[in-house]
PDB file of C-alpha atoms and ligand atoms in Angstrom:
ATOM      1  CA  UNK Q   1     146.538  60.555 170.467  1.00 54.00           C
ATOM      2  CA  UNK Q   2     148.599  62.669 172.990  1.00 58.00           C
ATOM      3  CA  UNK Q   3     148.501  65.710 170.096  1.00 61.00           C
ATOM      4  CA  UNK Q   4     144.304  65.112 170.572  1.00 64.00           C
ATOM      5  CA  UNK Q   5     145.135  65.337 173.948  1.00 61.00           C
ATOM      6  CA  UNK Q   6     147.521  68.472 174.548  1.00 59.00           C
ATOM      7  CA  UNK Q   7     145.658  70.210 171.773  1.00 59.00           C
ATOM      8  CA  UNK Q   8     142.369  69.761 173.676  1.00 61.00           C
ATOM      9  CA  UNK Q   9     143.872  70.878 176.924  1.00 58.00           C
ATOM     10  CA  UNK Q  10     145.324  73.764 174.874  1.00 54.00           C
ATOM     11  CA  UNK Q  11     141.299  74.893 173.835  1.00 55.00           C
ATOM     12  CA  UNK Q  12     140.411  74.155 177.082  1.00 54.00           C
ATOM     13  CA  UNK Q  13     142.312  76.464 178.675  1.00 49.00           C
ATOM     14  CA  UNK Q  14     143.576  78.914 176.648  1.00 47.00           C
ATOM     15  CA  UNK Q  15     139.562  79.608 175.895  1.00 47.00           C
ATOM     16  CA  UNK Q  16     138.258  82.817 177.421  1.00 44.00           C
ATOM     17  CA  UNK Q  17     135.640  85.201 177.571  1.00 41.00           C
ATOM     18  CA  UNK Q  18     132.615  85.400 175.255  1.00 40.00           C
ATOM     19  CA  UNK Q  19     130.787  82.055 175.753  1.00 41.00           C
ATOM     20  CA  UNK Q  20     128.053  81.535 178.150  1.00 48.00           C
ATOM     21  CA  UNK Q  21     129.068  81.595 181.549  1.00 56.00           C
ATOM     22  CA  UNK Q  22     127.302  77.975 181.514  1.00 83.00           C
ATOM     23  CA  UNK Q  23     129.948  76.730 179.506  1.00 85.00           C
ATOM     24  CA  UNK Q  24     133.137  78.292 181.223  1.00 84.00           C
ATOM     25  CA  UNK Q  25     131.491  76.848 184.418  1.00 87.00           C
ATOM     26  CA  UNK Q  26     130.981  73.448 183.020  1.00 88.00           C
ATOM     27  CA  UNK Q  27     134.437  73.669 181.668  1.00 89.00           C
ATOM     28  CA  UNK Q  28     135.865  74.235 184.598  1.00 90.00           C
ATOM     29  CA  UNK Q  29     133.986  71.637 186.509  1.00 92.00           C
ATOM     30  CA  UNK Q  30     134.892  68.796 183.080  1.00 95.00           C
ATOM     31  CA  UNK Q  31     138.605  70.282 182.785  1.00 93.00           C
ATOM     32  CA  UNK Q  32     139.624  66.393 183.522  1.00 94.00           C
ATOM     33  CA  UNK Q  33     136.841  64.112 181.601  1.00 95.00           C
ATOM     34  CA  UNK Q  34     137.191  66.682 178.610  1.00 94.00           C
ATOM     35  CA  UNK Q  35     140.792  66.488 178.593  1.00 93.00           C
ATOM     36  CA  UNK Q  36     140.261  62.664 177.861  1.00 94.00           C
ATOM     37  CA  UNK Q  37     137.307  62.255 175.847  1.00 95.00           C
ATOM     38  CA  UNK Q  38     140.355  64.421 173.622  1.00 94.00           C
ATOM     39  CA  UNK Q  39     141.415  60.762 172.717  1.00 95.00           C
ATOM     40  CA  UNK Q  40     138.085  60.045 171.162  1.00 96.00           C
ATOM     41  CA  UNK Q  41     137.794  62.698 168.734  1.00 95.00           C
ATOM     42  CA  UNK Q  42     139.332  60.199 166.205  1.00 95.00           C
ATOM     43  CA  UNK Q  43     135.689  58.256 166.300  1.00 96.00           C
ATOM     44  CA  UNK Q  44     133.501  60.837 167.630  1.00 95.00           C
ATOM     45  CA  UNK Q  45     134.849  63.186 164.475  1.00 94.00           C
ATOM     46  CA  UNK Q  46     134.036  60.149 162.463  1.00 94.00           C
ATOM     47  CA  UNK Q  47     137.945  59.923 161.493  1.00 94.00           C
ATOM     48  CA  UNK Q  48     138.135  56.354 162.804  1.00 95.00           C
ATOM     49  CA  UNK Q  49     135.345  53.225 162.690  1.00 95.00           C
ATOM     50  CA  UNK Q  50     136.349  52.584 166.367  1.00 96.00           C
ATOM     51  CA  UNK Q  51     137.039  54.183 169.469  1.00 97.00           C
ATOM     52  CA  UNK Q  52     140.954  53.346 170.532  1.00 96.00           C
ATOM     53  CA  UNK Q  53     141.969  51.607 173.665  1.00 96.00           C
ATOM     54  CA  UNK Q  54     143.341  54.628 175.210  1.00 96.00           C
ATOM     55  CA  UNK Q  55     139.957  56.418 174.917  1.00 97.00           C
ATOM     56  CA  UNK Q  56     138.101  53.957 176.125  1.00 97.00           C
ATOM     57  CA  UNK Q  57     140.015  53.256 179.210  1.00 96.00           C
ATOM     58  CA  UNK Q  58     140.023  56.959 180.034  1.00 93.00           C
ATOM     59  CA  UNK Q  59     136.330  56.412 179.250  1.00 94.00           C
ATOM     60  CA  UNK Q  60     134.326  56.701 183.241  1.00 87.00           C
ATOM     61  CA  UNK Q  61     131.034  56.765 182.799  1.00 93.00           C
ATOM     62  CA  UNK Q  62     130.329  55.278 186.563  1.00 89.00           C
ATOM     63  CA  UNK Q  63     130.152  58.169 188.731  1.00 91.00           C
ATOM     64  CA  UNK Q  64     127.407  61.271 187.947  1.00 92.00           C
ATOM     65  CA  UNK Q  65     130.203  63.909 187.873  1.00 93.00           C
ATOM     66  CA  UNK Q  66     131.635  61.745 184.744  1.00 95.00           C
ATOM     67  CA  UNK Q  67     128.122  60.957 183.343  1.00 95.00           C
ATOM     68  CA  UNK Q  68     127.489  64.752 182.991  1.00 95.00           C
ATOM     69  CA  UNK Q  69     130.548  65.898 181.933  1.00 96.00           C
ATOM     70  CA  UNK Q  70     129.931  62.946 179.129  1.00 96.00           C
ATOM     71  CA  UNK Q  71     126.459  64.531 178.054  1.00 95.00           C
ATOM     72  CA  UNK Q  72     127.911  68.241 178.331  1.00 95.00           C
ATOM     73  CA  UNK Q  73     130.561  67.306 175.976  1.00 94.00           C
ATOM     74  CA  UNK Q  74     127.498  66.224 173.542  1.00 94.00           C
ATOM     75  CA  UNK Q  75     125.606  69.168 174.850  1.00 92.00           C
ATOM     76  CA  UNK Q  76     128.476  71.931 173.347  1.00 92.00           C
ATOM     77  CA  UNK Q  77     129.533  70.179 170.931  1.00 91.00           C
ATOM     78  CA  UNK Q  78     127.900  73.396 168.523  1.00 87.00           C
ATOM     79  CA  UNK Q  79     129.766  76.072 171.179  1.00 88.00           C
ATOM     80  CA  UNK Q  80     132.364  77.488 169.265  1.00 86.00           C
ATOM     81  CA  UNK Q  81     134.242  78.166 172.355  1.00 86.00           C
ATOM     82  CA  UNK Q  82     134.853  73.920 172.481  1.00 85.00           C
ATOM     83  CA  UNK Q  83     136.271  74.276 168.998  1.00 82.00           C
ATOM     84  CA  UNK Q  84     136.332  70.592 168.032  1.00 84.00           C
ATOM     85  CA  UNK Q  85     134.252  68.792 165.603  1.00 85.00           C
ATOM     86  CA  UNK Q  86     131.923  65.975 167.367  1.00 91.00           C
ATOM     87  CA  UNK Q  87     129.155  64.445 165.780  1.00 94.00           C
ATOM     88  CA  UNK Q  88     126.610  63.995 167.977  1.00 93.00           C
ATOM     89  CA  UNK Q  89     125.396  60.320 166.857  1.00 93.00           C
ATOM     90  CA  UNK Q  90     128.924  59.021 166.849  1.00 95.00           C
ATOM     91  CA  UNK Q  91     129.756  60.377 170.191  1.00 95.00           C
ATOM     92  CA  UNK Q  92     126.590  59.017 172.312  1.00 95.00           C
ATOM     93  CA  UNK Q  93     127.258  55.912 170.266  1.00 94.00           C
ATOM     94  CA  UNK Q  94     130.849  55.590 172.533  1.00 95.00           C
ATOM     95  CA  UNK Q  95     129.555  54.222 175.373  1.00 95.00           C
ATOM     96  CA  UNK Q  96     128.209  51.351 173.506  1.00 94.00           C
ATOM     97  CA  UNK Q  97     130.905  51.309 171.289  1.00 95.00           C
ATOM     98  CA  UNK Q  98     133.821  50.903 174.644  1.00 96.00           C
ATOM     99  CA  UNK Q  99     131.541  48.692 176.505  1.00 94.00           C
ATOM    100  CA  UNK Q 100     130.302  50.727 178.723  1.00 91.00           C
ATOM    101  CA  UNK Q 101     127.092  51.065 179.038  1.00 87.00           C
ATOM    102  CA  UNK Q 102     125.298  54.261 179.766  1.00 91.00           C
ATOM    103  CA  UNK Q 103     121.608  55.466 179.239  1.00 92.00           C
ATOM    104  CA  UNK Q 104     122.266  58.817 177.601  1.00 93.00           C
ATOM    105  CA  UNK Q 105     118.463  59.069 177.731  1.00 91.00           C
ATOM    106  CA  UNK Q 106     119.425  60.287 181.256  1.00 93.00           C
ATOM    107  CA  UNK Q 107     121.824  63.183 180.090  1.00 94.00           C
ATOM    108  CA  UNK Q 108     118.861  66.105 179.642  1.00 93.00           C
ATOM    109  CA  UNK Q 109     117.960  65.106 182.865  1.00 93.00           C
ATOM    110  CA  UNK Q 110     121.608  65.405 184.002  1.00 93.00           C
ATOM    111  CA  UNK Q 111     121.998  68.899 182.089  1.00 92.00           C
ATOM    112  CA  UNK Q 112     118.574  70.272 183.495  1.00 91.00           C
ATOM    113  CA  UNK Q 113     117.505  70.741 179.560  1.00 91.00           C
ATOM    114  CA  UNK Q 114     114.086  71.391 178.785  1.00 91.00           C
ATOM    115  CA  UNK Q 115     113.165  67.794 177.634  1.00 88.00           C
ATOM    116  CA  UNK Q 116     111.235  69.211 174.231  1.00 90.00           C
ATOM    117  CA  UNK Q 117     114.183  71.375 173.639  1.00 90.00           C
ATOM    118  CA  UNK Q 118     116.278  70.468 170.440  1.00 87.00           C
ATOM    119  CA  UNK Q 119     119.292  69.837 172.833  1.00 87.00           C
ATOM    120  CA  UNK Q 120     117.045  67.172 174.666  1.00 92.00           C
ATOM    121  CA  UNK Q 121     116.065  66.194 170.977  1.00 91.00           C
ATOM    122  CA  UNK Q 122     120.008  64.933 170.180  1.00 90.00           C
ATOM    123  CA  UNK Q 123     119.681  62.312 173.233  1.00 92.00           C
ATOM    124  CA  UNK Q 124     116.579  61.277 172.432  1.00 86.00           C
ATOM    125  CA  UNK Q 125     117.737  60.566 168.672  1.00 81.00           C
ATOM    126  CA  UNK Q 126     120.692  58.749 170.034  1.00 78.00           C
ATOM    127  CA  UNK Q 127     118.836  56.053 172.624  1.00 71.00           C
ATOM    128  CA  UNK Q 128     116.223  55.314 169.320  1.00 69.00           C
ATOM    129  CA  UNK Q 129     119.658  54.758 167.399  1.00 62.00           C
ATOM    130  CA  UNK Q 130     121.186  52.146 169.921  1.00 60.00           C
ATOM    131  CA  UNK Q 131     118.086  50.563 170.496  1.00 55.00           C
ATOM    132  CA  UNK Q 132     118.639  47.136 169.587  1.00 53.00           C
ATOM    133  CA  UNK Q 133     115.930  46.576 167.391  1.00 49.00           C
ATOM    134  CA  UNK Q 134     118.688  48.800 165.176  1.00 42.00           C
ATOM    135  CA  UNK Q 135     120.432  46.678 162.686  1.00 45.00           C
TER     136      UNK Q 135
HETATM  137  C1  LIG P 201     127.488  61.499 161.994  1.00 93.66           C
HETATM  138  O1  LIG P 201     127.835  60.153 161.873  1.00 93.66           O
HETATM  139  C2  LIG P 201     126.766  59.348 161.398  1.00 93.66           C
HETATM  140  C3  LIG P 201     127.216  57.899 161.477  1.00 93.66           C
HETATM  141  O2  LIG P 201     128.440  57.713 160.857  1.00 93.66           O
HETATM  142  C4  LIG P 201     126.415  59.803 159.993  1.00 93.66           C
HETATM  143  O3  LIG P 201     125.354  59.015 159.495  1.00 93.66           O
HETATM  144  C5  LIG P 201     126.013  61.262 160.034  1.00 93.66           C
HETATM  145  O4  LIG P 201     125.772  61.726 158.723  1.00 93.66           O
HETATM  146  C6  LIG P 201     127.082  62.110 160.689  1.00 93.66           C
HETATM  147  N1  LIG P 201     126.560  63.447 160.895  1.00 93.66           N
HETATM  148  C7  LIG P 201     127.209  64.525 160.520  1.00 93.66           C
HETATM  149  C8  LIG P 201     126.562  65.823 160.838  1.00 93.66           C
HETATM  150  O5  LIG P 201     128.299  64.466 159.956  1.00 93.66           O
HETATM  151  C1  LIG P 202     116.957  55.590 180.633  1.00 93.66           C
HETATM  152  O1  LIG P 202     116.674  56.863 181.186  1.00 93.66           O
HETATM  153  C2  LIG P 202     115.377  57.332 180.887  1.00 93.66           C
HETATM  154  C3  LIG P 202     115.270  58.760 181.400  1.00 93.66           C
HETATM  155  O2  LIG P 202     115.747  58.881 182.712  1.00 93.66           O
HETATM  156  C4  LIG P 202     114.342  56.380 181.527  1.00 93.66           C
HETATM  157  O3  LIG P 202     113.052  56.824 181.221  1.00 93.66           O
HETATM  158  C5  LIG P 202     114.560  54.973 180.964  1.00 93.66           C
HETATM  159  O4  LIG P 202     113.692  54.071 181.602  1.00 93.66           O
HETATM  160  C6  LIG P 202     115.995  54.529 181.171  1.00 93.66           C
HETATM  161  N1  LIG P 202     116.220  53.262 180.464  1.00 93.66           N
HETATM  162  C7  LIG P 202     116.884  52.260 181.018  1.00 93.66           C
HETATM  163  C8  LIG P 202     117.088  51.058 180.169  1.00 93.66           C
HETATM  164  O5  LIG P 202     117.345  52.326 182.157  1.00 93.66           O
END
């Protein structure tokens, strides 16, 4: 869990250059919550059925700074400047999965994303997913 952790930091930082400027700026702004969702990528890589306790307790999802960060980390999760493999479904399902809930409905909203975009789409996907009427 700490190598997730350094190496994430590692990406994080040692990144430069030739992404959007967008991403360097939310980057910047998520150096902290991106540093720990790094403890996730076990489960949100689909490596592990469940998230660890160290991720989840790193896991904030109260404040809107954290909430953001959360749905950017979705967002880029494509950008090879992050360099990590997410998958989308696994990662909005963390939340539920830690116990804390969070409408990631809300995140295009958050992000300012055209809400017919395909980037919107992802979010969408992922509240029909957790729905309960899910088995
Ligand atoms: C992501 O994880 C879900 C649930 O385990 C799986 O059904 C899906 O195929 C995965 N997607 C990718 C792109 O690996
Ligand atoms: C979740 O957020 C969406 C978009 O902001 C909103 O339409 C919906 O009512 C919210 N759902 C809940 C359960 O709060």
């Amino acid at each position: 869990m700490a190598t997730s952790l350094l190496l994430l930091s590692m990406l994080v930082m040692t990144m430069d250059g030739h992404g959007t400027s967008d991403f360097f700026k939310d980057k910047d702004k998520c150096a902290t919550e991106w540093s720990d969702l790094g403890l996730c990528l076990p489960f949100v890589g689909g490596d592990t059925k469940s998230p660890t306790v160290d991720c989840c307790s790193r896991l904030k999802l109260d404040v809107e700074k954290a909430k953001k960060c959360f749905c950017a980390f979705v967002e880029y999760r494509e950008n090879p400047n992050l360099g990590l493999t997410i998958n989308a479904t696994l990662a909005l399902s963390l939340p539920d999965a830690c116990h804390r809930p969070m409408n990631v409905s809300e995140c295009p909203d958050l992000l300012y994303l055209d809400p017919y975009s395909e980037d919107a789409k992802v979010f969408e996907d992922a509240t029909a997913l957790a729905s309960p009427t899910t088995p």
